[in-house]
Amino acid sequence: MAIELPEVNLLLKRLMERRKTIQVLAGPRQIGKTTTVLQVVDKLKIPVVSVATDGAIDKSKFWIDQQWESARQALKQSKATSCVLVIDEIQKIEGWSEEVKKNWDKDTKDRLQVKVVLLGSSRLLIQKGLTESLMGRFELIAMTHWNYEMMQNAFDLTPEEYAWYGGYPGGAEYIGNEKRWRDYVLHSLIETTISKDILMLTRIDKPALLKRLFELGCLYSGQILSFTKMLGQLQDAGNTVTLANYLDTLDSAGLLCVLQKFSGSIINSRASIPKFQVYNTALSSVYSGHTFKEAKQNHQLWGRVVETAIGAHLANSSKKENFQLFYWREGNDEVDFVLKQKKSVIALEVKSNATTKLPGMAGFMKKYNKAKPLLVGNSGIMWESFLKSSPEDLF
């Protein structure tokens, strides 16, 4: 991978500073976390001990002690003033956060400059460990799926290709071979994430339900679907609490999120009917039952593809930038996306046709007249250009 992600310079800068905090890179699978660290390691002039829990025979917390001691020995045997310890997929070690805290505090007491980088693909498990044991000792670098500009620079994708095939760099080489691309996404990405990052590490009483819920969310990405309707389409669904918990788990793995209705009230938003949104359009395309060519020829379907691409761009950006993402609907009036930053609100509609009639926007602006209306598509900001923008700059 020739491209360098922005996180390379950020992490390099922090590791060149005097030891201050543990650096934590968290994000979905196959987005370049490990590659980012390798690129940083190549630029460093100090000893580096890099290990991955996937290759560990002993997955007990004592494994961490052994790797840490290797880093300490590497530092002592070199003439360097500091070294770096990198541990990939840290969440797979039970009790990892307490063990990291113990070793980090020991080095602090002994004034050893062992700098630490932790990588994890499950945001939920990583953040749980960080908040429980490592408060004040870490800085989180949140990594998300690749946006259009990154995929264009690396693989020369067109906006239409990106909207359909999504932001997985590993899948770019299979574009043009629909079956091979579909197999790669289903087996190397989706199945691996669900089986290794969710089912092996999280208590899931009904794994078949979680998988079906994920497929349903991908099929309905960009659409509002009540829990009652979800229960009607899922066998052995249990109750709405189970579904909500499973959706939180899918969100933490960087696969699928649900947007809540904007109401100006946190309580009302949390109680609203959710709107599905994939974090990567590859996830919705792979379950659509259509090919790229068929999707482009179907005007209604392509409109949903474009809206899903805009939604994925906003959802990923909201994880790194300082804004919240919602939708809005009252009666027949609906606004695709609502962005909120402190007291500033943006109402965003996505229209791939040439219509200038926006009754949903008019209804929203009547109720929230201080909001900023924004149209993406014909007669507004071209959707291709919007995919290259930073949503936070809109405020």
Tab-separated table of C-alpha atoms in Angstrom, residues 47-354:
chain	number	residue	atom	x	y	z
A	47	PRO	CA	14.237	-0.251	18.936
A	48	VAL	CA	10.737	-1.594	18.263
A	49	VAL	CA	9.176	-4.789	19.623
A	50	SER	CA	6.032	-5.578	17.608
A	51	VAL	CA	3.762	-8.532	18.464
A	52	ALA	CA	0.237	-9.701	17.646
A	53	THR	CA	-2.086	-11.641	19.919
A	54	ASP	CA	-3.271	-13.712	16.928
A	55	GLY	CA	0.032	-15.566	17.039
A	56	ALA	CA	0.069	-16.038	20.800
A	57	ILE	CA	-0.271	-19.611	22.065
A	58	ASP	CA	-0.795	-18.376	25.615
A	59	LYS	CA	-3.613	-15.849	25.649
A	60	SER	CA	-3.404	-15.203	29.390
A	61	LYS	CA	-2.487	-11.809	30.801
A	62	PHE	CA	1.013	-13.089	31.585
A	63	TRP	CA	1.713	-13.036	27.845
A	64	ILE	CA	1.645	-9.241	28.045
A	65	ASP	CA	4.275	-9.345	30.823
A	66	GLN	CA	6.552	-11.392	28.582
A	67	GLN	CA	6.252	-8.996	25.638
A	68	TRP	CA	6.810	-5.998	27.894
A	69	GLU	CA	9.913	-7.566	29.362
A	70	SER	CA	11.227	-8.168	25.830
A	71	ALA	CA	10.824	-4.461	25.132
A	72	ARG	CA	12.643	-3.550	28.344
A	73	GLN	CA	15.520	-5.863	27.425
A	74	ALA	CA	15.689	-4.388	23.912
A	75	LEU	CA	15.961	-0.924	25.440
A	76	LYS	CA	18.689	-1.950	27.888
A	77	GLN	CA	20.746	-3.721	25.210
A	78	SER	CA	20.618	-0.776	22.826
A	79	LYS	CA	22.166	2.662	23.144
A	80	ALA	CA	18.815	4.311	22.549
A	81	THR	CA	17.073	6.384	25.169
A	82	SER	CA	13.664	4.888	24.365
A	83	CYS	CA	11.933	2.018	22.584
A	84	VAL	CA	8.455	1.176	21.338
A	85	LEU	CA	6.255	-1.814	22.187
A	86	VAL	CA	3.438	-2.519	19.697
A	87	ILE	CA	0.683	-5.022	20.560
A	88	ASP	CA	-1.880	-5.803	17.844
A	89	GLU	CA	-5.435	-7.023	18.638
A	90	ILE	CA	-4.894	-6.356	22.338
A	91	GLN	CA	-8.572	-6.985	23.195
A	92	LYS	CA	-8.101	-10.731	22.642
A	93	ILE	CA	-6.111	-11.031	25.893
A	94	GLU	CA	-8.401	-11.458	28.889
A	95	GLY	CA	-7.753	-8.833	31.550
A	96	TRP	CA	-5.416	-6.918	29.207
A	97	SER	CA	-6.143	-3.442	30.545
A	98	GLU	CA	-5.140	-4.215	34.131
A	99	GLU	CA	-1.930	-5.864	32.954
A	100	VAL	CA	-1.082	-2.927	30.698
A	101	LYS	CA	-1.729	-0.531	33.585
A	102	LYS	CA	0.569	-2.536	35.881
A	103	ASN	CA	3.464	-2.550	33.416
A	104	TRP	CA	2.975	1.063	32.333
A	105	ASP	CA	2.980	2.283	35.941
A	106	LYS	CA	6.089	0.205	36.707
A	107	ASP	CA	7.992	1.822	33.840
A	108	THR	CA	6.798	5.237	34.980
A	109	LYS	CA	8.122	4.555	38.475
A	110	ASP	CA	11.422	3.183	37.111
A	111	ARG	CA	11.673	6.045	34.573
A	112	LEU	CA	11.969	3.648	31.656
A	113	GLN	CA	11.117	5.124	28.257
A	114	VAL	CA	9.112	2.188	26.903
A	115	LYS	CA	6.548	3.796	24.635
A	116	VAL	CA	3.452	1.724	23.909
A	117	VAL	CA	1.104	1.397	20.924
A	118	LEU	CA	-2.010	-0.773	21.238
A	119	LEU	CA	-4.205	-1.780	18.287
A	120	GLY	CA	-7.724	-3.155	18.424
A	121	SER	CA	-10.549	-3.858	15.984
A	122	SER	CA	-13.380	-3.882	18.521
A	123	ARG	CA	-14.090	-0.337	19.644
A	124	LEU	CA	-16.465	-1.524	22.378
A	125	LEU	CA	-13.962	-3.868	24.036
A	126	ILE	CA	-11.071	-1.447	23.639
A	127	GLN	CA	-12.959	1.481	25.164
A	128	LYS	CA	-14.263	-0.673	28.012
A	129	GLY	CA	-10.708	-1.627	28.989
A	130	LEU	CA	-9.441	1.923	28.612
A	131	THR	CA	-12.118	3.486	30.778
A	132	GLU	CA	-11.961	0.780	33.438
A	133	SER	CA	-8.206	0.700	34.067
A	134	LEU	CA	-6.299	3.225	31.983
A	135	MET	CA	-7.985	6.549	32.640
A	136	GLY	CA	-5.537	9.393	32.084
A	137	ARG	CA	-2.898	7.073	30.627
A	138	PHE	CA	-3.885	6.888	26.939
A	139	GLU	CA	-4.692	8.840	23.798
A	140	LEU	CA	-7.167	7.302	21.350
A	141	ILE	CA	-6.581	7.525	17.605
A	142	ALA	CA	-9.907	6.533	16.040
A	143	MET	CA	-9.525	5.064	12.554
A	144	THR	CA	-12.516	4.659	10.256
A	145	HIS	CA	-13.292	3.232	6.838
A	146	TRP	CA	-11.552	4.837	3.876
A	147	ASN	CA	-13.340	7.809	2.349
A	148	TYR	CA	-13.686	8.500	-1.365
A	149	GLU	CA	-10.631	10.741	-1.604
A	150	MET	CA	-8.396	8.058	-0.086
A	151	MET	CA	-9.740	5.334	-2.383
A	152	GLN	CA	-9.421	7.606	-5.408
A	153	ASN	CA	-5.823	8.518	-4.614
A	154	ALA	CA	-4.825	4.901	-3.957
A	155	PHE	CA	-6.830	3.046	-6.616
A	156	ASP	CA	-8.186	5.708	-9.006
A	157	LEU	CA	-11.802	4.824	-8.235
A	158	THR	CA	-14.618	6.825	-9.802
A	159	PRO	CA	-17.284	8.266	-7.467
A	160	GLU	CA	-19.769	5.676	-8.776
A	161	GLU	CA	-17.343	2.798	-8.085
A	162	TYR	CA	-16.735	4.082	-4.573
A	163	ALA	CA	-20.470	4.467	-3.884
A	164	TRP	CA	-21.020	0.818	-4.806
A	165	TYR	CA	-17.800	-0.997	-3.845
A	166	GLY	CA	-17.098	1.079	-0.741
A	167	GLY	CA	-13.963	1.906	1.207
A	168	TYR	CA	-12.206	-1.412	1.748
A	169	PRO	CA	-8.703	-1.097	0.233
A	170	GLY	CA	-8.298	-4.874	0.084
A	171	GLY	CA	-11.335	-5.209	-2.150
A	172	ALA	CA	-10.227	-2.643	-4.726
A	173	GLU	CA	-8.241	-5.145	-6.782
A	174	TYR	CA	-11.383	-7.247	-7.331
A	175	ILE	CA	-13.432	-4.419	-8.830
A	176	GLY	CA	-14.548	-5.606	-12.244
A	177	ASN	CA	-14.968	-9.192	-11.038
A	178	GLU	CA	-18.253	-8.959	-9.172
A	179	LYS	CA	-18.315	-12.546	-7.894
A	180	ARG	CA	-14.756	-12.462	-6.582
A	181	TRP	CA	-15.340	-9.078	-4.933
A	182	ARG	CA	-18.545	-10.340	-3.320
A	183	ASP	CA	-16.805	-13.463	-1.983
A	184	TYR	CA	-13.985	-11.329	-0.554
A	185	VAL	CA	-16.385	-9.005	1.275
A	186	LEU	CA	-18.591	-11.814	2.585
A	187	HIS	CA	-15.884	-14.199	3.756
A	188	SER	CA	-12.715	-12.184	4.395
A	189	LEU	CA	-14.402	-9.128	5.900
A	190	ILE	CA	-17.908	-9.777	7.205
A	191	GLU	CA	-17.534	-13.379	8.377
A	192	THR	CA	-14.123	-12.701	9.917
A	193	THR	CA	-15.331	-9.634	11.776
A	194	ILE	CA	-18.441	-11.336	13.137
A	195	SER	CA	-16.733	-14.609	14.079
A	196	LYS	CA	-13.443	-13.216	15.447
A	197	ASP	CA	-14.294	-9.758	16.732
A	198	ILE	CA	-17.816	-10.354	17.988
A	199	LEU	CA	-18.720	-13.983	18.658
A	200	MET	CA	-15.343	-14.949	20.135
A	201	LEU	CA	-15.042	-11.896	22.344
A	202	THR	CA	-18.583	-10.899	23.263
A	203	ARG	CA	-21.370	-12.892	24.878
A	204	ILE	CA	-23.938	-13.431	22.139
A	205	ASP	CA	-26.710	-15.837	23.154
A	206	LYS	CA	-28.258	-15.940	19.682
A	207	PRO	CA	-25.490	-15.698	17.052
A	208	ALA	CA	-27.848	-16.594	14.193
A	209	LEU	CA	-30.083	-13.679	15.213
A	210	LEU	CA	-27.154	-11.263	15.267
A	211	LYS	CA	-26.097	-12.323	11.754
A	212	ARG	CA	-29.639	-12.012	10.427
A	213	LEU	CA	-30.046	-8.613	12.082
A	214	PHE	CA	-26.839	-7.470	10.416
A	215	GLU	CA	-28.030	-8.653	6.998
A	216	LEU	CA	-31.368	-6.923	7.547
A	217	GLY	CA	-29.617	-3.689	8.507
A	218	CYS	CA	-27.478	-3.820	5.367
A	219	LEU	CA	-30.515	-4.447	3.153
A	220	TYR	CA	-32.398	-1.551	4.760
A	221	SER	CA	-29.451	0.861	4.999
A	222	GLY	CA	-30.743	4.404	4.611
A	223	GLN	CA	-34.247	3.391	5.690
A	224	ILE	CA	-36.212	3.839	8.910
A	225	LEU	CA	-37.337	0.553	10.446
A	226	SER	CA	-39.081	0.167	13.794
A	227	PHE	CA	-38.116	-2.557	16.247
A	228	THR	CA	-41.629	-3.976	15.797
A	229	LYS	CA	-41.048	-4.404	12.068
A	230	MET	CA	-37.606	-5.869	12.768
A	231	LEU	CA	-39.153	-8.452	15.085
A	232	GLY	CA	-41.621	-9.323	12.353
A	233	GLN	CA	-38.815	-10.100	9.901
A	234	LEU	CA	-36.556	-11.987	12.283
A	235	GLN	CA	-37.178	-15.515	13.495
A	236	ASP	CA	-36.464	-16.217	17.171
A	237	ALA	CA	-35.938	-12.497	17.687
A	238	GLY	CA	-36.450	-12.406	21.434
A	239	ASN	CA	-37.196	-8.827	22.466
A	240	THR	CA	-36.320	-5.273	21.513
A	241	VAL	CA	-33.685	-5.025	24.256
A	242	THR	CA	-31.786	-7.935	22.689
A	243	LEU	CA	-31.966	-6.297	19.257
A	244	ALA	CA	-30.768	-2.959	20.632
A	245	ASN	CA	-27.813	-4.639	22.362
A	246	TYR	CA	-26.865	-6.513	19.195
A	247	LEU	CA	-27.053	-3.293	17.173
A	248	ASP	CA	-24.691	-1.633	19.666
A	249	THR	CA	-22.294	-4.556	19.185
A	250	LEU	CA	-22.419	-4.240	15.383
A	251	ASP	CA	-21.789	-0.516	15.761
A	252	SER	CA	-18.732	-1.135	17.945
A	253	ALA	CA	-17.286	-3.432	15.260
A	254	GLY	CA	-17.575	-0.648	12.662
A	255	LEU	CA	-20.154	-2.488	10.565
A	256	LEU	CA	-23.581	-0.975	11.081
A	257	CYS	CA	-25.099	1.841	13.122
A	258	VAL	CA	-28.583	3.196	13.709
A	259	LEU	CA	-29.371	6.898	13.562
A	260	GLN	CA	-31.895	8.315	15.991
A	261	LYS	CA	-34.538	10.901	15.158
A	262	PHE	CA	-33.531	14.504	15.808
A	263	SER	CA	-35.912	16.127	18.270
A	264	GLY	CA	-33.871	18.636	20.226
A	265	SER	CA	-34.277	16.321	23.228
A	266	ILE	CA	-31.797	13.560	24.072
A	267	ILE	CA	-34.518	11.470	25.759
A	268	ASN	CA	-36.881	11.646	22.780
A	269	SER	CA	-34.074	10.871	20.339
A	270	ARG	CA	-33.096	7.714	22.200
A	271	ALA	CA	-36.703	6.524	22.223
A	272	SER	CA	-37.199	7.097	18.495
A	273	ILE	CA	-37.544	4.629	15.627
A	274	PRO	CA	-34.014	3.924	14.314
A	275	LYS	CA	-32.675	4.430	10.803
A	276	PHE	CA	-30.107	1.889	9.617
A	277	GLN	CA	-26.786	3.074	8.202
A	278	VAL	CA	-23.808	0.942	7.125
A	279	TYR	CA	-20.337	2.341	7.767
A	280	ASN	CA	-19.112	1.011	4.416
A	281	THR	CA	-21.276	0.811	1.294
A	282	ALA	CA	-19.670	-2.510	0.350
A	283	LEU	CA	-21.773	-4.016	3.153
A	284	SER	CA	-25.092	-2.917	1.653
A	285	SER	CA	-24.082	-3.604	-1.951
A	286	VAL	CA	-23.013	-7.172	-1.231
A	287	TYR	CA	-26.491	-8.077	0.084
A	288	SER	CA	-28.455	-6.116	-2.529
A	289	GLY	CA	-28.784	-8.962	-5.029
A	290	HIS	CA	-27.683	-6.637	-7.832
A	291	THR	CA	-24.480	-5.977	-9.739
A	292	PHE	CA	-22.834	-2.577	-10.135
A	293	LYS	CA	-24.098	-2.351	-13.716
A	294	GLU	CA	-27.657	-3.246	-12.723
A	295	ALA	CA	-27.642	-0.736	-9.863
A	296	LYS	CA	-26.570	2.134	-12.133
A	297	GLN	CA	-29.367	1.323	-14.593
A	298	ASN	CA	-32.022	1.288	-11.868
A	299	HIS	CA	-32.745	4.932	-11.055
A	300	GLN	CA	-34.521	4.267	-7.754
A	301	LEU	CA	-31.911	1.782	-6.552
A	302	TRP	CA	-29.037	4.070	-7.529
A	303	GLY	CA	-30.622	6.897	-5.565
A	304	ARG	CA	-30.486	4.702	-2.447
A	305	VAL	CA	-26.869	3.782	-3.229
A	306	VAL	CA	-25.888	7.450	-3.360
A	307	GLU	CA	-27.778	8.271	-0.158
A	308	THR	CA	-26.119	5.323	1.598
A	309	ALA	CA	-22.695	6.551	0.433
A	310	ILE	CA	-23.405	10.029	1.802
A	311	GLY	CA	-24.654	8.496	5.048
A	312	ALA	CA	-21.550	6.316	5.403
A	313	HIS	CA	-19.335	9.369	4.843
A	314	LEU	CA	-21.217	11.272	7.542
A	315	ALA	CA	-21.297	8.331	9.987
A	316	ASN	CA	-17.550	7.737	9.724
A	317	SER	CA	-16.782	11.449	9.932
A	318	SER	CA	-18.893	11.798	13.078
A	319	LYS	CA	-16.562	9.317	14.824
A	320	LYS	CA	-13.542	11.567	14.233
A	321	GLU	CA	-15.021	15.036	13.941
A	322	ASN	CA	-16.956	17.058	16.462
A	323	PHE	CA	-20.609	16.577	15.468
A	324	GLN	CA	-23.584	14.258	16.055
A	325	LEU	CA	-25.637	12.612	13.305
A	326	PHE	CA	-29.423	12.097	13.234
A	327	TYR	CA	-32.347	11.898	10.808
A	328	TRP	CA	-35.750	13.626	11.071
A	329	ARG	CA	-39.311	12.621	10.226
A	330	GLU	CA	-42.750	13.866	11.235
A	331	GLY	CA	-45.779	12.560	9.380
A	332	ASN	CA	-44.896	12.541	5.684
A	333	ASP	CA	-42.079	15.061	6.108
A	334	GLU	CA	-38.573	13.622	6.282
A	335	VAL	CA	-34.990	14.927	6.179
A	336	ASP	CA	-32.283	12.402	5.331
A	337	PHE	CA	-29.645	13.609	7.796
A	338	VAL	CA	-29.379	16.156	10.595
A	339	LEU	CA	-25.929	17.223	11.829
A	340	LYS	CA	-25.590	18.867	15.231
A	341	GLN	CA	-22.532	20.574	16.693
A	342	LYS	CA	-23.221	22.250	20.030
A	343	LYS	CA	-26.106	24.612	19.172
A	344	SER	CA	-25.566	24.597	15.404
A	345	VAL	CA	-27.831	22.354	13.309
A	346	ILE	CA	-27.620	21.397	9.622
A	347	ALA	CA	-30.505	19.720	7.776
A	348	LEU	CA	-29.160	17.732	4.825
A	349	GLU	CA	-31.198	16.265	1.985
A	350	VAL	CA	-29.768	13.921	-0.668
A	351	LYS	CA	-31.474	14.081	-4.091
A	352	SER	CA	-30.032	12.307	-7.135
A	353	ASN	CA	-32.804	13.549	-9.456
A	354	ALA	CA	-33.460	17.063	-10.675
